[in-house]
Structure formats: C-alpha cells, structure tokens
Coordinates of C-alpha atoms in Angstrom, one line a residue:
M1 CA 16.1 -6.1 16.5
S2 CA 13.9 -3.3 14.5
T3 CA 12.0 -1.4 14.7
S4 CA 7.6 -1.0 13.4
T5 CA 6.7 1.8 11.6
T6 CA 2.8 2.4 11.1
L7 CA 1.6 4.4 8.4
A8 CA 0.1 7.2 10.3
S9 CA 3.8 8.3 11.0
L10 CA 5.4 8.5 7.8
S11 CA 5.5 12.2 6.6
P12 CA 3.5 12.8 3.3
D13 CA 6.5 14.3 2.1
E14 CA 8.8 10.5 3.1
T15 CA 10.1 8.6 0.4
L16 CA 8.3 4.7 0.7
I17 CA 8.8 3.1 -2.3
K18 CA 11.6 4.2 -4.7
L19 CA 12.1 1.7 -7.8
P20 CA 15.2 0.7 -8.7
N21 CA 17.3 2.1 -12.5
P22 CA 16.4 3.1 -14.8
Y23 CA 13.0 4.2 -13.4
S24 CA 13.9 5.3 -9.3
T25 CA 10.3 6.7 -9.3
E26 CA 9.7 7.7 -5.8
Y27 CA 5.8 7.9 -4.6
T28 CA 4.7 8.7 -0.8
L29 CA 2.0 7.9 1.3
Q30 CA -1.2 10.1 0.8
R31 CA -4.1 9.0 4.5
A32 CA -7.3 8.3 2.5
F33 CA -8.7 11.0 5.6
N34 CA -12.3 12.8 3.9
H35 CA -11.8 11.1 0.5
D36 CA -15.2 11.8 -1.2
E37 CA -13.5 8.4 -3.2
F38 CA -14.8 7.7 0.3
S39 CA -18.2 9.8 1.0
G40 CA -16.7 11.9 4.3
K41 CA -16.4 8.4 6.2
T42 CA -12.4 8.3 7.4
S43 CA -12.7 4.3 7.8
E44 CA -14.2 1.4 7.1
G45 CA -14.5 -1.9 9.3
G46 CA -12.5 0.4 11.3
L47 CA -9.2 0.5 9.0
H48 CA -7.8 4.1 7.9
F49 CA -6.8 3.6 4.4
Y50 CA -3.6 5.2 2.3
K51 CA -2.5 5.5 -1.1
L52 CA 1.0 5.4 -2.6
I53 CA 1.4 8.7 -5.2
P54 CA 4.1 9.8 -7.3
R55 CA 6.7 11.7 -5.7
A56 CA 5.9 15.6 -7.3
T57 CA 9.2 15.8 -8.7
Q58 CA 11.4 12.4 -9.6
A59 CA 15.7 11.9 -10.0
K60 CA 16.5 14.2 -12.6
G61 CA 17.9 11.2 -14.9
A62 CA 15.2 9.0 -14.4
A63 CA 13.3 7.0 -16.9
E64 CA 9.1 6.8 -17.3
L65 CA 8.0 3.7 -16.7
P66 CA 5.7 1.7 -19.8
E67 CA 2.6 1.9 -17.7
P68 CA 1.5 3.4 -14.3
L69 CA 2.0 1.1 -11.4
D70 CA -0.2 3.8 -8.9
N71 CA -3.4 4.6 -9.8
P72 CA -5.8 6.6 -7.7
E73 CA -8.9 3.9 -8.3
L74 CA -6.4 1.7 -5.2
Y75 CA -6.3 2.2 -1.7
F76 CA -5.0 -0.3 1.2
A77 CA -5.3 -0.2 5.3
E78 CA -2.4 -0.7 7.6
P79 CA -0.9 -4.8 6.9
A80 CA -1.4 -6.0 10.5
E81 CA -0.3 -9.5 12.0
L82 CA -2.1 -12.2 13.9
K83 CA -1.4 -12.4 18.1
S84 CA 1.4 -14.1 18.3
S85 CA -1.0 -16.6 20.4
E86 CA -2.4 -17.1 16.6
L87 CA 0.9 -17.3 15.2
P88 CA 2.0 -20.8 14.1
P89 CA 5.0 -22.0 16.4
D90 CA 8.5 -21.0 14.7
S91 CA 9.6 -24.4 14.1
N92 CA 6.9 -25.5 11.5
N93 CA 7.9 -23.7 8.6
S94 CA 5.4 -25.1 6.0
A95 CA 3.5 -22.5 2.8
W96 CA 1.0 -22.4 5.9
A97 CA 2.8 -21.4 8.5
R98 CA 5.0 -18.3 6.7
S99 CA 1.3 -17.1 5.0
R100 CA 0.7 -17.6 8.7
R101 CA 3.3 -15.1 10.2
A102 CA 3.5 -12.6 7.0
P103 CA 1.4 -9.4 8.1
N104 CA -1.9 -8.9 6.1
F105 CA -3.7 -6.5 4.6
H106 CA -7.3 -5.2 2.8
M107 CA -6.8 -3.2 -0.5
R108 CA -9.8 -1.7 -2.1
R109 CA -10.4 0.0 -4.6
N110 CA -13.0 2.7 -5.7
T111 CA -15.3 1.4 -7.8
D112 CA -17.8 4.4 -9.5
P113 CA -19.2 2.7 -12.1
D114 CA -18.0 5.1 -14.6
R115 CA -15.1 5.2 -13.8
A116 CA -14.4 1.8 -14.2
T117 CA -11.5 -0.6 -15.0
G118 CA -10.5 -4.1 -15.2
P119 CA -7.5 -3.9 -12.3
S120 CA -4.0 -4.7 -13.0
E121 CA -1.6 -6.7 -12.1
T122 CA 1.0 -4.4 -10.5
W123 CA -1.6 -3.4 -7.8
P124 CA -0.2 -5.9 -5.2
W125 CA 2.9 -4.7 -5.8
I126 CA 2.8 -1.2 -5.5
A127 CA 0.8 -1.3 -3.0
P128 CA 3.7 -1.3 0.6

C-alpha cells in the first residue's frame, strides 16, 4: 500500500516533477500564500493554492523546452478524493466510475486584464 503525501508537506527544495530526457526539466512547488495575485488572501473557498516553478538549477545537458510549460498565472489546489461512502464500488469499471474514483483538483488562473493571455494546452498537463 502506498502512503499519501500532501502538497503542504513538501519542501520547496524538493523536485516534484521531472520531465523525461532530453529535457530533464525539474519543477518545485511554491505555496501561493499572501501573493499579490490573491490580494493578500491565503485561501479561496477554504483551499490553499500552489504553483509549479522551474528549479533554479537544472540538470547539466538538459535540452531547452520548445515552449515553457509553467505559467506564473496558474495555481492549483491540493488534489482531493471523495468520501468512501460517495465512491462507486470497485466492481464497477465503467468510465464514469473510474473518473469518480480519481482525485480531483481545482485550478485558478490570474485574471488580471493587463496580463490576460489565453490558456495553453500545457497548463492542465503540468499541474500534478
């Protein structure tokens, strides 16, 4: 049985995601706590938000990404699972049941009109 790790328990120095070769880009987690983007709020709807940022130092020989995958406007909340009483039985292997058993998370984008950009297809991919 695997143990569950919460985002809040991770150190900002830990690598959370590392892309495969040839890129080998490493990302760490930053808690969005009292950031200007949240106007001094620490949470929204009781959820604490985080964002991925590239590590300051990358592996030697790592290829540069053709397009950046991180975005300073993208924040996400801790993944959450439904209560066991709300889950479909394990014997139900339909697409609906599998999606209900998967953790869900909230994403939030900075909506500053001066920095408005269209969402990228990479944004949901890079969120854990």
